[in-house]
PDB file of C-alpha atoms and ligand atoms in Angstrom:
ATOM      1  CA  UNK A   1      16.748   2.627 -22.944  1.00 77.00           C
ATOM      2  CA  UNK A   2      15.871   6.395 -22.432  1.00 90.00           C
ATOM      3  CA  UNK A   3      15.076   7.064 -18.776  1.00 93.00           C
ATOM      4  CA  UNK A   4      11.101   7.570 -19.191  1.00 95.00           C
ATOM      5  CA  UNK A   5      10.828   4.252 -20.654  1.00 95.00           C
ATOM      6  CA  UNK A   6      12.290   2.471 -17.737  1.00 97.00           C
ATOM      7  CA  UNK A   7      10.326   0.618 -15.001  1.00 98.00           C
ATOM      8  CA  UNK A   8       8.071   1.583 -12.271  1.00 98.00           C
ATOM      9  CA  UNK A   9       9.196  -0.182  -9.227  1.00 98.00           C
ATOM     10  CA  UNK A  10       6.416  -1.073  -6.971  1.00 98.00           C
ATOM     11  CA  UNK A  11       7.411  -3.518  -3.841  1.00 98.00           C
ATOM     12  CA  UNK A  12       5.248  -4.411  -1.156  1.00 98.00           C
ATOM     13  CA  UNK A  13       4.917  -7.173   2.171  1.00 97.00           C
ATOM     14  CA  UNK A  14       3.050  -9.887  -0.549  1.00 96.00           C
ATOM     15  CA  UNK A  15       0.655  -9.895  -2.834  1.00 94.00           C
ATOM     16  CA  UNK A  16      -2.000  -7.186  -1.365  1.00 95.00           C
ATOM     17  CA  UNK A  17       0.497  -4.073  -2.724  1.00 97.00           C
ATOM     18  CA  UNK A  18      -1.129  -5.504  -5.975  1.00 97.00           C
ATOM     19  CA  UNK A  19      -4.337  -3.434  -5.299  1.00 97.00           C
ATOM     20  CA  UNK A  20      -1.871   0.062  -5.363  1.00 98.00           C
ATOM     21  CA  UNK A  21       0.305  -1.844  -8.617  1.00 98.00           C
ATOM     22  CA  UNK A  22      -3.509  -2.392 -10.340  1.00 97.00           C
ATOM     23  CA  UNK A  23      -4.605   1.258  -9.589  1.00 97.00           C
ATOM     24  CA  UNK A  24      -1.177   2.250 -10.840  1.00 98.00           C
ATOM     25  CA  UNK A  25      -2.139   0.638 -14.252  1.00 97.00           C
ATOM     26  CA  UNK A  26      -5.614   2.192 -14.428  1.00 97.00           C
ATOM     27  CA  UNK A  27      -4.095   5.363 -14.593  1.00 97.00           C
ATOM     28  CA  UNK A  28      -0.926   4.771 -16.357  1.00 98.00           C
ATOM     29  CA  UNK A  29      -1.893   2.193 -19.096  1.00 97.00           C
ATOM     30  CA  UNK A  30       1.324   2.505 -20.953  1.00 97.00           C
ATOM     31  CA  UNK A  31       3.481   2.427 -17.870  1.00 98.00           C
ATOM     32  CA  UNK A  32       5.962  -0.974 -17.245  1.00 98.00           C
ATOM     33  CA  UNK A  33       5.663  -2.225 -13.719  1.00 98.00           C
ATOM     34  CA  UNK A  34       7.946  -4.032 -12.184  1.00 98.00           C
ATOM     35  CA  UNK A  35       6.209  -5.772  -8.469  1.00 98.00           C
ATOM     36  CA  UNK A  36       7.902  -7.626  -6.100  1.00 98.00           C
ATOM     37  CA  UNK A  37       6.060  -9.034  -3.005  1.00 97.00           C
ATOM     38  CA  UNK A  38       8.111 -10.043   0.158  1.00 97.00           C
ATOM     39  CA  UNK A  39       5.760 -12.687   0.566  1.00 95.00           C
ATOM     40  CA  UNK A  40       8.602 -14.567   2.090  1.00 95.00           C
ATOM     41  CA  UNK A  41       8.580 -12.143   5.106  1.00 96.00           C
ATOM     42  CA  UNK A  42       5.138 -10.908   5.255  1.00 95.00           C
ATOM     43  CA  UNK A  43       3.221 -10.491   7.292  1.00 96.00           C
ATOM     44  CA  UNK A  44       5.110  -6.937   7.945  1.00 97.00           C
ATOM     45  CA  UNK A  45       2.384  -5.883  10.519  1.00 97.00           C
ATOM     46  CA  UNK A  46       3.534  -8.231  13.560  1.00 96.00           C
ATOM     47  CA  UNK A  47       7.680  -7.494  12.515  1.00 97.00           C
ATOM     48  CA  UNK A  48       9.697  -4.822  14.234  1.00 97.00           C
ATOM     49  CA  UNK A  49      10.908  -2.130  12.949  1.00 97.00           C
ATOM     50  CA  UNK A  50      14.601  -2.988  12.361  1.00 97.00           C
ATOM     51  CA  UNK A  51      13.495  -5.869  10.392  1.00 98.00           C
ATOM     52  CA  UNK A  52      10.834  -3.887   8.353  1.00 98.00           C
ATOM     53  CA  UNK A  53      13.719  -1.295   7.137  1.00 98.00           C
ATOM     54  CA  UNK A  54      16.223  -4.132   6.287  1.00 97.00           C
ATOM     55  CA  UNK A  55      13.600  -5.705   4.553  1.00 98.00           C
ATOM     56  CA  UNK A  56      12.393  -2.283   2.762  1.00 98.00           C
ATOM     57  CA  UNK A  57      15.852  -1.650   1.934  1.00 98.00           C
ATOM     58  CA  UNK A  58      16.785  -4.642   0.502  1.00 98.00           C
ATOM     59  CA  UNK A  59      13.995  -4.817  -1.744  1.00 98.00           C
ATOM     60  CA  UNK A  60      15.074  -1.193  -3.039  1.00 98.00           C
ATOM     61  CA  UNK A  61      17.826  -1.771  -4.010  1.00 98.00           C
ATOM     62  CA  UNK A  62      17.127  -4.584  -5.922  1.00 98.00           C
ATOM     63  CA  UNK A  63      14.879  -2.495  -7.690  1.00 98.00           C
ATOM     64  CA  UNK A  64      16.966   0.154  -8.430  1.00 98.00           C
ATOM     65  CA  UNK A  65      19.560  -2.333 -10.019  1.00 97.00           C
ATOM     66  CA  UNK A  66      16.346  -3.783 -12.573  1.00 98.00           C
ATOM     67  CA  UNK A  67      16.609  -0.331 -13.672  1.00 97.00           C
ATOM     68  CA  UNK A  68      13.305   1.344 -12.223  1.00 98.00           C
ATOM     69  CA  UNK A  69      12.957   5.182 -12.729  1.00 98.00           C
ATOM     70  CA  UNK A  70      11.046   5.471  -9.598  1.00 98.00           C
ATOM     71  CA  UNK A  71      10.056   3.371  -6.397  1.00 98.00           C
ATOM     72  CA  UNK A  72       6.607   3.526  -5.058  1.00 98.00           C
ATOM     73  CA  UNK A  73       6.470   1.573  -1.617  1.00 98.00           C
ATOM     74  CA  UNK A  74       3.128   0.284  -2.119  1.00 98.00           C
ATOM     75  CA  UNK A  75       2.443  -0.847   1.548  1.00 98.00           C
ATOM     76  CA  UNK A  76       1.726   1.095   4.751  1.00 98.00           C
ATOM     77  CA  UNK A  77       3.722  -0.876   7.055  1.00 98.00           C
ATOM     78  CA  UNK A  78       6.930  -0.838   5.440  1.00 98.00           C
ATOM     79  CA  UNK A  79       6.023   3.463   3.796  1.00 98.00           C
ATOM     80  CA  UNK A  80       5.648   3.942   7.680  1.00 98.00           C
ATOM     81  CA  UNK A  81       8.645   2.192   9.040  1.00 98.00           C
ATOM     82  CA  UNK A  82      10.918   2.000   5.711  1.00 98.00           C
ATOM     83  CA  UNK A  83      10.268   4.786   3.585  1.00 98.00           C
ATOM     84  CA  UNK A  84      12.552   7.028   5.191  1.00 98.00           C
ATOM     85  CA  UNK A  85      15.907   4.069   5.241  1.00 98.00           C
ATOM     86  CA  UNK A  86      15.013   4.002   1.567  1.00 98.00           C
ATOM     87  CA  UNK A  87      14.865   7.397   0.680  1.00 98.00           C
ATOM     88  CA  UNK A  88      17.957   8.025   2.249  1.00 98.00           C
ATOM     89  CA  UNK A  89      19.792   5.535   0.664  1.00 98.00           C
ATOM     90  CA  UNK A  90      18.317   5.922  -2.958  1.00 98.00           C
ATOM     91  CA  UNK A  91      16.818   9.056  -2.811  1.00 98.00           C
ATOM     92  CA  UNK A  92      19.497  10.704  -4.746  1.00 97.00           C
ATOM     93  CA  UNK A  93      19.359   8.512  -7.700  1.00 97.00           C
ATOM     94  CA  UNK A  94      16.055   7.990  -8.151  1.00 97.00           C
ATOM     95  CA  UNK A  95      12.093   9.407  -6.708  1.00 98.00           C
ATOM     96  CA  UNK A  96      10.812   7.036  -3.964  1.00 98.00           C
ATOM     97  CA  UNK A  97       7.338   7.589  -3.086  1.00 98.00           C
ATOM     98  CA  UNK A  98       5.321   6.219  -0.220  1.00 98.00           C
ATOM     99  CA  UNK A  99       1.118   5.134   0.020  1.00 98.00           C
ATOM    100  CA  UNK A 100       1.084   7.757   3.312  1.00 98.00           C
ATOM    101  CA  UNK A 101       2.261  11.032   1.835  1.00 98.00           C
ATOM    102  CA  UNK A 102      -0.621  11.362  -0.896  1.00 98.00           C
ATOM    103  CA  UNK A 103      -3.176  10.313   1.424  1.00 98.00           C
ATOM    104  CA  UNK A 104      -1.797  13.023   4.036  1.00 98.00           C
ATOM    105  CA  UNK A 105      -2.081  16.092   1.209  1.00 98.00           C
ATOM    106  CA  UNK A 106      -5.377  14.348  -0.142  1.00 97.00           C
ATOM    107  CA  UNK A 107      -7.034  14.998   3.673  1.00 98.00           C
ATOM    108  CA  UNK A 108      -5.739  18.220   4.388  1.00 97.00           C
ATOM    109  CA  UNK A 109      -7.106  19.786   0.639  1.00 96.00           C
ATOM    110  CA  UNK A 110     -10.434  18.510   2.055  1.00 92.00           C
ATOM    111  CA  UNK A 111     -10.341  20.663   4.542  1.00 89.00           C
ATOM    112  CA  UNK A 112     -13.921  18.658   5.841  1.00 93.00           C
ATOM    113  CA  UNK A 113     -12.817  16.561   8.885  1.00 97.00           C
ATOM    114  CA  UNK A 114     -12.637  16.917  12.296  1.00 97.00           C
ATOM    115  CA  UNK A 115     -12.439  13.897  13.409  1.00 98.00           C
ATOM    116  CA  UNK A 116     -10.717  10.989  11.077  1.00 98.00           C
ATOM    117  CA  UNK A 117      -9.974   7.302  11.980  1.00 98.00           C
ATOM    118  CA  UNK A 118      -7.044   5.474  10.502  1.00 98.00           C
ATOM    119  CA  UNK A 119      -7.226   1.522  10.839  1.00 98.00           C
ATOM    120  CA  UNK A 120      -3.434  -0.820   9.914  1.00 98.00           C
ATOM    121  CA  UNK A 121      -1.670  -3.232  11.054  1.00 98.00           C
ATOM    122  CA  UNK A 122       0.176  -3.261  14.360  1.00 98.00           C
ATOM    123  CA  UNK A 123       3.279  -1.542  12.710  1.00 98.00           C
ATOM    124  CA  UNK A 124       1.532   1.031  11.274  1.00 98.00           C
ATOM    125  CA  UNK A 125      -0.660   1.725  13.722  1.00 98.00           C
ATOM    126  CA  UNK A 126       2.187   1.667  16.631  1.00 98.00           C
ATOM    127  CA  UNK A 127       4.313   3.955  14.355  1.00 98.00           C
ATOM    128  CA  UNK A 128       1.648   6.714  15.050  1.00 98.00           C
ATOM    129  CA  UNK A 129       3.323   7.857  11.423  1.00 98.00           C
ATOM    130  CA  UNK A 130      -0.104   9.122   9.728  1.00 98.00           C
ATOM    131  CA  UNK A 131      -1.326  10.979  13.158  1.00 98.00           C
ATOM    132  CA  UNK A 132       1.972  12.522  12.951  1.00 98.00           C
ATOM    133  CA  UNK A 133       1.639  13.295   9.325  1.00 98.00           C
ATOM    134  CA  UNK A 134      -1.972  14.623   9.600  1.00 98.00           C
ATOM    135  CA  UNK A 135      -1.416  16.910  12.863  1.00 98.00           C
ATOM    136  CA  UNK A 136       1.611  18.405  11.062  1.00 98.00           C
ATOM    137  CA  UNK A 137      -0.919  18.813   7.734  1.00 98.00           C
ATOM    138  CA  UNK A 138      -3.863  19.974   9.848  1.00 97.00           C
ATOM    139  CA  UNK A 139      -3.116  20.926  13.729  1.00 97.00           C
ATOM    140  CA  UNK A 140      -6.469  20.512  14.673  1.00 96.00           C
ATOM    141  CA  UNK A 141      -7.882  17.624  13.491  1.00 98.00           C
ATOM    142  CA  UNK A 142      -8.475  14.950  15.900  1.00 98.00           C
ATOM    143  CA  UNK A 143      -6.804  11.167  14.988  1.00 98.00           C
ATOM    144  CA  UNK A 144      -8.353   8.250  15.675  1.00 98.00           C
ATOM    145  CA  UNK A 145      -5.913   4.672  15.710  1.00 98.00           C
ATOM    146  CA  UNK A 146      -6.956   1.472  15.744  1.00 98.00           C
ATOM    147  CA  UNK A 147      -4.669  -1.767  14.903  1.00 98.00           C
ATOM    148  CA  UNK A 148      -6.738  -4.457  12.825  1.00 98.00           C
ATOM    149  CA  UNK A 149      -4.546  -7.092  12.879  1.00 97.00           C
ATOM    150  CA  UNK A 150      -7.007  -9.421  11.364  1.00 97.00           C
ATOM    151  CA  UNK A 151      -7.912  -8.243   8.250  1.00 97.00           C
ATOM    152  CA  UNK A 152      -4.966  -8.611   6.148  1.00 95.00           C
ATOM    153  CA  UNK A 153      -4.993 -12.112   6.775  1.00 93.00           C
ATOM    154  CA  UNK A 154      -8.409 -13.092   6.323  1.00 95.00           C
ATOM    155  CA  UNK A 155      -8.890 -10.929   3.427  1.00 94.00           C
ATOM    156  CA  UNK A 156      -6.216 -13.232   1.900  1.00 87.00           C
ATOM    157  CA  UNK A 157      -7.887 -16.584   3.040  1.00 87.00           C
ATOM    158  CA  UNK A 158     -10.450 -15.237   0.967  1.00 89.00           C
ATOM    159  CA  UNK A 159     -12.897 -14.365   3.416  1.00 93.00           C
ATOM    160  CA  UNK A 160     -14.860 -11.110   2.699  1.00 94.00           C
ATOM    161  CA  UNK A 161     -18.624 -10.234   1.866  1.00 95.00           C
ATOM    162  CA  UNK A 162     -19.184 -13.218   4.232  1.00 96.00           C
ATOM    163  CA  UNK A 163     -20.524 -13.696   7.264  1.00 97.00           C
ATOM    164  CA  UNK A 164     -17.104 -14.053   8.943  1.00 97.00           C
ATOM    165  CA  UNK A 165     -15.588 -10.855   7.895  1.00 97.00           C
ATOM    166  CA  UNK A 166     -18.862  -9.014   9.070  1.00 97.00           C
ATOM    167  CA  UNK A 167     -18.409 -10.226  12.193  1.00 98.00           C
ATOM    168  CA  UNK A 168     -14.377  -9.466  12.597  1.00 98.00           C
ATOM    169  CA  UNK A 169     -14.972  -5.988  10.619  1.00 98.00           C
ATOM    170  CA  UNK A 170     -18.202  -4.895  13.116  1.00 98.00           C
ATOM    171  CA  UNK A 171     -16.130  -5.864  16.279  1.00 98.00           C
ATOM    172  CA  UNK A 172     -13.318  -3.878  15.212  1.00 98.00           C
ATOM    173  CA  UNK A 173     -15.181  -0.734  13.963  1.00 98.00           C
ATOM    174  CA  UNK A 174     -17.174  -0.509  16.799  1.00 98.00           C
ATOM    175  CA  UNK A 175     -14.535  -0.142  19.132  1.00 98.00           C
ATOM    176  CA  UNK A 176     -15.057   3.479  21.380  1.00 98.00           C
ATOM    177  CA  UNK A 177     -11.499   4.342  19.874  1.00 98.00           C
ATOM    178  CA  UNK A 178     -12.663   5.206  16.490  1.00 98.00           C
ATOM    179  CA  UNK A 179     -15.902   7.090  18.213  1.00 97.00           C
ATOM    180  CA  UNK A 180     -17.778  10.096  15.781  1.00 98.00           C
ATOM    181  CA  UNK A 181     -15.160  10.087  13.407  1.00 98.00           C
ATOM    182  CA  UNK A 182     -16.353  11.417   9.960  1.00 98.00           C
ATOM    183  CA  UNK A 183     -13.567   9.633   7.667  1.00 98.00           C
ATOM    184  CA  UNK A 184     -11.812   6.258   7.781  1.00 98.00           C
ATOM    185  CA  UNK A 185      -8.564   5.776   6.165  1.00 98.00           C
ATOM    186  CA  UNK A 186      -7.968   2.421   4.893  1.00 98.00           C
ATOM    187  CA  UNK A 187      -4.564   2.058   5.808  1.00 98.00           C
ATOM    188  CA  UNK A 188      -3.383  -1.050   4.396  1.00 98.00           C
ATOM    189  CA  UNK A 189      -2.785  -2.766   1.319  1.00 94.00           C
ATOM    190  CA  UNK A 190      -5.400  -5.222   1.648  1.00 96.00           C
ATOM    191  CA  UNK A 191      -9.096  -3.276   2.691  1.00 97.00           C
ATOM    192  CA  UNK A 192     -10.027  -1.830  -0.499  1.00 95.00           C
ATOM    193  CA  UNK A 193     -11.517  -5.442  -0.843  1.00 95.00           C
ATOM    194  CA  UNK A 194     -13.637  -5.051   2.094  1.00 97.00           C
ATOM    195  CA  UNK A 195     -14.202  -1.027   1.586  1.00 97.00           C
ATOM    196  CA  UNK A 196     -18.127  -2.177   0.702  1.00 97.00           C
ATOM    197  CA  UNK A 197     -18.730  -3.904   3.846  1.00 98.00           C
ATOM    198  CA  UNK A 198     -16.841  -0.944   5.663  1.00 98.00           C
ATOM    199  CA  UNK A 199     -19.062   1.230   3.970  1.00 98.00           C
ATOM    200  CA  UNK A 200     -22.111  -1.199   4.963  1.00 98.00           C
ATOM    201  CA  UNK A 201     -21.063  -0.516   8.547  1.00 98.00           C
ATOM    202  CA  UNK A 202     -21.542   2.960   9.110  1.00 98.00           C
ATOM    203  CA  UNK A 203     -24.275   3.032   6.583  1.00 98.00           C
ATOM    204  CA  UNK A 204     -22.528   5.418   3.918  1.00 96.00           C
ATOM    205  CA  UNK A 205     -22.753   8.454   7.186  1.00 97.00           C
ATOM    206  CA  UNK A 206     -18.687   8.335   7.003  1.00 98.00           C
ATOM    207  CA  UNK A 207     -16.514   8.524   3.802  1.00 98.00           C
ATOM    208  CA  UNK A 208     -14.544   5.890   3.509  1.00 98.00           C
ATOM    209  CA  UNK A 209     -10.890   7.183   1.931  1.00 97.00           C
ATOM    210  CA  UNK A 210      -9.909   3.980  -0.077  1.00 92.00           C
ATOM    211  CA  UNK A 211      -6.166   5.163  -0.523  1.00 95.00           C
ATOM    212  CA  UNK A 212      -4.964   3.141  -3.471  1.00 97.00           C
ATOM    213  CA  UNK A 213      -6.702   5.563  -6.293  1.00 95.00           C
ATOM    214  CA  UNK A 214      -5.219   8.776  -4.467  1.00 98.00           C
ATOM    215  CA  UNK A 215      -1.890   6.894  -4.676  1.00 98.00           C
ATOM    216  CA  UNK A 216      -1.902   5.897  -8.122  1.00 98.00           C
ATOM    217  CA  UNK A 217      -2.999   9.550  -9.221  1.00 98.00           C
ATOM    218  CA  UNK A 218      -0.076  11.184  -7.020  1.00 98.00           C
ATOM    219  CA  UNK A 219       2.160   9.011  -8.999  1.00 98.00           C
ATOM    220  CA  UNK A 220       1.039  10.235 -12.622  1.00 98.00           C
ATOM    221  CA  UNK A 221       1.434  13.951 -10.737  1.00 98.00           C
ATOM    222  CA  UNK A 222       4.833  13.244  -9.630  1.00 98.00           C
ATOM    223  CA  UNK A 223       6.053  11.407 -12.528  1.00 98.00           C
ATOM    224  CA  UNK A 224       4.321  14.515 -15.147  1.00 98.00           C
ATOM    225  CA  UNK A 225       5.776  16.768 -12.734  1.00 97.00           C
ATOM    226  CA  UNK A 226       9.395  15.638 -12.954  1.00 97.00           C
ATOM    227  CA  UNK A 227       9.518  14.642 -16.776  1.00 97.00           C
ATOM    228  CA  UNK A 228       9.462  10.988 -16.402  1.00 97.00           C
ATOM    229  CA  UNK A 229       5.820   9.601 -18.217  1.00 98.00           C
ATOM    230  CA  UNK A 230       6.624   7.234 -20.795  1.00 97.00           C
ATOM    231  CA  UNK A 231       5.862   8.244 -24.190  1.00 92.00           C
ATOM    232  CA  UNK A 232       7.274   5.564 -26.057  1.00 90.00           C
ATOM    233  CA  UNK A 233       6.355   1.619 -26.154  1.00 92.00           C
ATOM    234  CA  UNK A 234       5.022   0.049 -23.300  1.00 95.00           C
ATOM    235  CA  UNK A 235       7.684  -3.102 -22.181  1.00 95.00           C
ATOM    236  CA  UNK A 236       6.517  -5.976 -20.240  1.00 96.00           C
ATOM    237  CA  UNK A 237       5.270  -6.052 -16.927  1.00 97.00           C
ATOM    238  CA  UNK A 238       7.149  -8.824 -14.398  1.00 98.00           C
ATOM    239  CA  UNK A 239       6.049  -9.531 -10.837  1.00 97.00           C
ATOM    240  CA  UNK A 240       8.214 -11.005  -8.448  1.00 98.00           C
ATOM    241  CA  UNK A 241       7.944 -12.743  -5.216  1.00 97.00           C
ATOM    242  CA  UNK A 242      10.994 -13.874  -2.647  1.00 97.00           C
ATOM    243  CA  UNK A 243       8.739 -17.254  -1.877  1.00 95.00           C
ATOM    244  CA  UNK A 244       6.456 -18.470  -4.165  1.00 95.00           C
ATOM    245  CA  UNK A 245       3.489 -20.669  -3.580  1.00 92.00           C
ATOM    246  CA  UNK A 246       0.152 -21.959  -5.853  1.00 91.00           C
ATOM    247  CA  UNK A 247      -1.463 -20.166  -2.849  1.00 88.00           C
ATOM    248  CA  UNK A 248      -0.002 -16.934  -3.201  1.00 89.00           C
ATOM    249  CA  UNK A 249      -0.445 -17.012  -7.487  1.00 90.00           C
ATOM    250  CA  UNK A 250      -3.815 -17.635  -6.932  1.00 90.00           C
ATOM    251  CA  UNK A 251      -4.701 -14.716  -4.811  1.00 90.00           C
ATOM    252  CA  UNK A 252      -2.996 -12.244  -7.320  1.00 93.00           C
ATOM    253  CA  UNK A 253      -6.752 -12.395  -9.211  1.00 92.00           C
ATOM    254  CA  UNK A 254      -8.301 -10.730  -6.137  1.00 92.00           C
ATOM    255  CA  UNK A 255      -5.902  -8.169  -5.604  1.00 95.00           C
ATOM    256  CA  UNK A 256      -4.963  -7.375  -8.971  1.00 95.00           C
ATOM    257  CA  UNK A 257      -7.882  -8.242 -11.302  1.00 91.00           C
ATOM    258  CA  UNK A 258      -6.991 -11.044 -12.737  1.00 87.00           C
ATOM    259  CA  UNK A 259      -4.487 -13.771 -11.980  1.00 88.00           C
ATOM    260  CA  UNK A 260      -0.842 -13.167 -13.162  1.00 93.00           C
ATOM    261  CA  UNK A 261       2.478 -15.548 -13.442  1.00 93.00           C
ATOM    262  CA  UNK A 262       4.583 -14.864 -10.215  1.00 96.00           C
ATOM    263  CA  UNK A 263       8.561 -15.266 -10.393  1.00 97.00           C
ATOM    264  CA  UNK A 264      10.691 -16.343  -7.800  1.00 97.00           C
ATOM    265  CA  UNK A 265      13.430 -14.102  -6.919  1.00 97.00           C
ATOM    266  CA  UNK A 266      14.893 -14.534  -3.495  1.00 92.00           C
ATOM    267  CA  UNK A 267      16.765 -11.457  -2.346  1.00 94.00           C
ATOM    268  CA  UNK A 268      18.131 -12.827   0.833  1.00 82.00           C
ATOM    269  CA  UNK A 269      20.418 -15.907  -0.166  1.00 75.00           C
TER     270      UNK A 269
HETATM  271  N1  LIG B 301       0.895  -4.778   3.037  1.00 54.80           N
HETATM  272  C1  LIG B 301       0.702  -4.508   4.429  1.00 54.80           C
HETATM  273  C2  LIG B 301       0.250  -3.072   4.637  1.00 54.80           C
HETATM  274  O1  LIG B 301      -0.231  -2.413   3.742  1.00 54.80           O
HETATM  275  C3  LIG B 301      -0.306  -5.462   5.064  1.00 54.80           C
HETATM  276  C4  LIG B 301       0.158  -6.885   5.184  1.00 54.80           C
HETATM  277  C5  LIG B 301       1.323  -7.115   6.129  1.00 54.80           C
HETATM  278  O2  LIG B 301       1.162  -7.064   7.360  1.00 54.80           O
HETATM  279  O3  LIG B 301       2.401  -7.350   5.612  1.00 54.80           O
HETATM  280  O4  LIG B 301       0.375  -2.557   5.719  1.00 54.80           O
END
């Protein structure tokens, strides 16, 4: 096999990485993905940090040995605890990319914010990785953190556009820490799904940066950029998970479009 027609490795917490994976396949049709979803482990939000970049690293290398080209680490807790364990390790043999780095270049090009909010899960949030990333972007923009433990979850119980996920989605958003921002990051796997009834919230005043597309078109950049689009035949997709439920298979239709055959691949035995 030559090396553009290998795999794109995409790994995330579960199942809600499959939001980035499906964005990756809008703009790479005749890309092969290879997906595997810790859903054994997740949530990654409430872990520490040790345990996110054993996780993170584990799951790379197995990825690496199905013969992927490239890693994308499509999920915001483990690109802001494990990206750099990964890198590290694999960096020299093949590109790892992360959901935060793209989003990070996407807002300073803007060059239209003062004020941004970022909303993750506890990880992320405690990491303080994007304020980090955006001060070192753009020194005087002003970053705005909130953890939204919550919405992960009850995005994948299913509830959103409901009266329940208004409710948890106004209490969090109006919280004084996200004050007069004039941009939200969605930073997590899971809230493009709820990205309308964000949007419903501040009335369409605030844009609402739904990182997934800017993530999928920094891959096609990077991949262009370093020779590695595949020209030839497309090979088949596979989609792995390290614990596999009916549950879980059934939720792949609302992250990824439409439902798709999970296999079970436990990493850790
Ligand atoms: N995939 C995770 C993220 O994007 C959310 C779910 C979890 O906590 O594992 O941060």
């Amino acid at each position: 096999m030559s090396l553009t027609n290998k795999p794109i490795g995409i790994f995330d917490s579960g199942i809600g990485g499959l939001t980035v994976a499906s964005a990756i396949r809008k703009v790479l049709p005749n890309e092969t993905l290879i997906y595997f979803g810790d859903t054994a482990h997740m949530p990654y939000g409430d872990k520490s940090a040790e345990a996110i970049k054993y996780y993170s690293l584990k799951i790379g290398k197995f990825l690496q040995q199905m013969d992927c080209k490239t890693i994308v680490i499509a999920c915001n807790t483990a690109s802001s605890l494990g990206y750099q364990d990964v890198k590290d390790f694999l960096g020299d043999k093949l590109p790892v990319m992360n959901v935060i780095d793209p989003v990070v270049d996407f807002i300073s090009r803007q060059k239209k914010y003062n004020q941004i909010g970022v909303i993750g899960t506890k990880a992320t949030i405690k990491s303080a990785i994007y304020q980090r990333k955006l001060l070192a972007a753009v020194p005087d923009l002003v970053v705005k953190s909130l953890a939204t433990p919550l919405l992960a979850p009850m995005i994948e119980e299913g509830f959103y556009e409901n009266k329940i996920s208004k409710t948890i989605i106004d209490s969090y958003l109006s919280s004084p820490k996200l004050k007069n921002i004039e941009a939200l990051i969605l930073a997590c796997t899971h809230y493009p799904l709820i990205q309308n009834e964000i949007n419903q919230y501040y009335g369409s005043k605030i844009d609402i940066i739904n990182t997934t597309e800017i993530v999928a078109n920094d891959v096609k950049m990077q991949l262009q950029e370093k020779g590695l689009l595949n020209l030839g035949k497309k090979g088949k997709d596979q989609f792995f998970v390290s614990d596999k439920t009916s549950s879980f298979e059934n939720s792949t239709r609302i992250f990824f479009g439409n439902k798709i055959n999970l296999q079970q691949k436990n990493l850790w035995i």
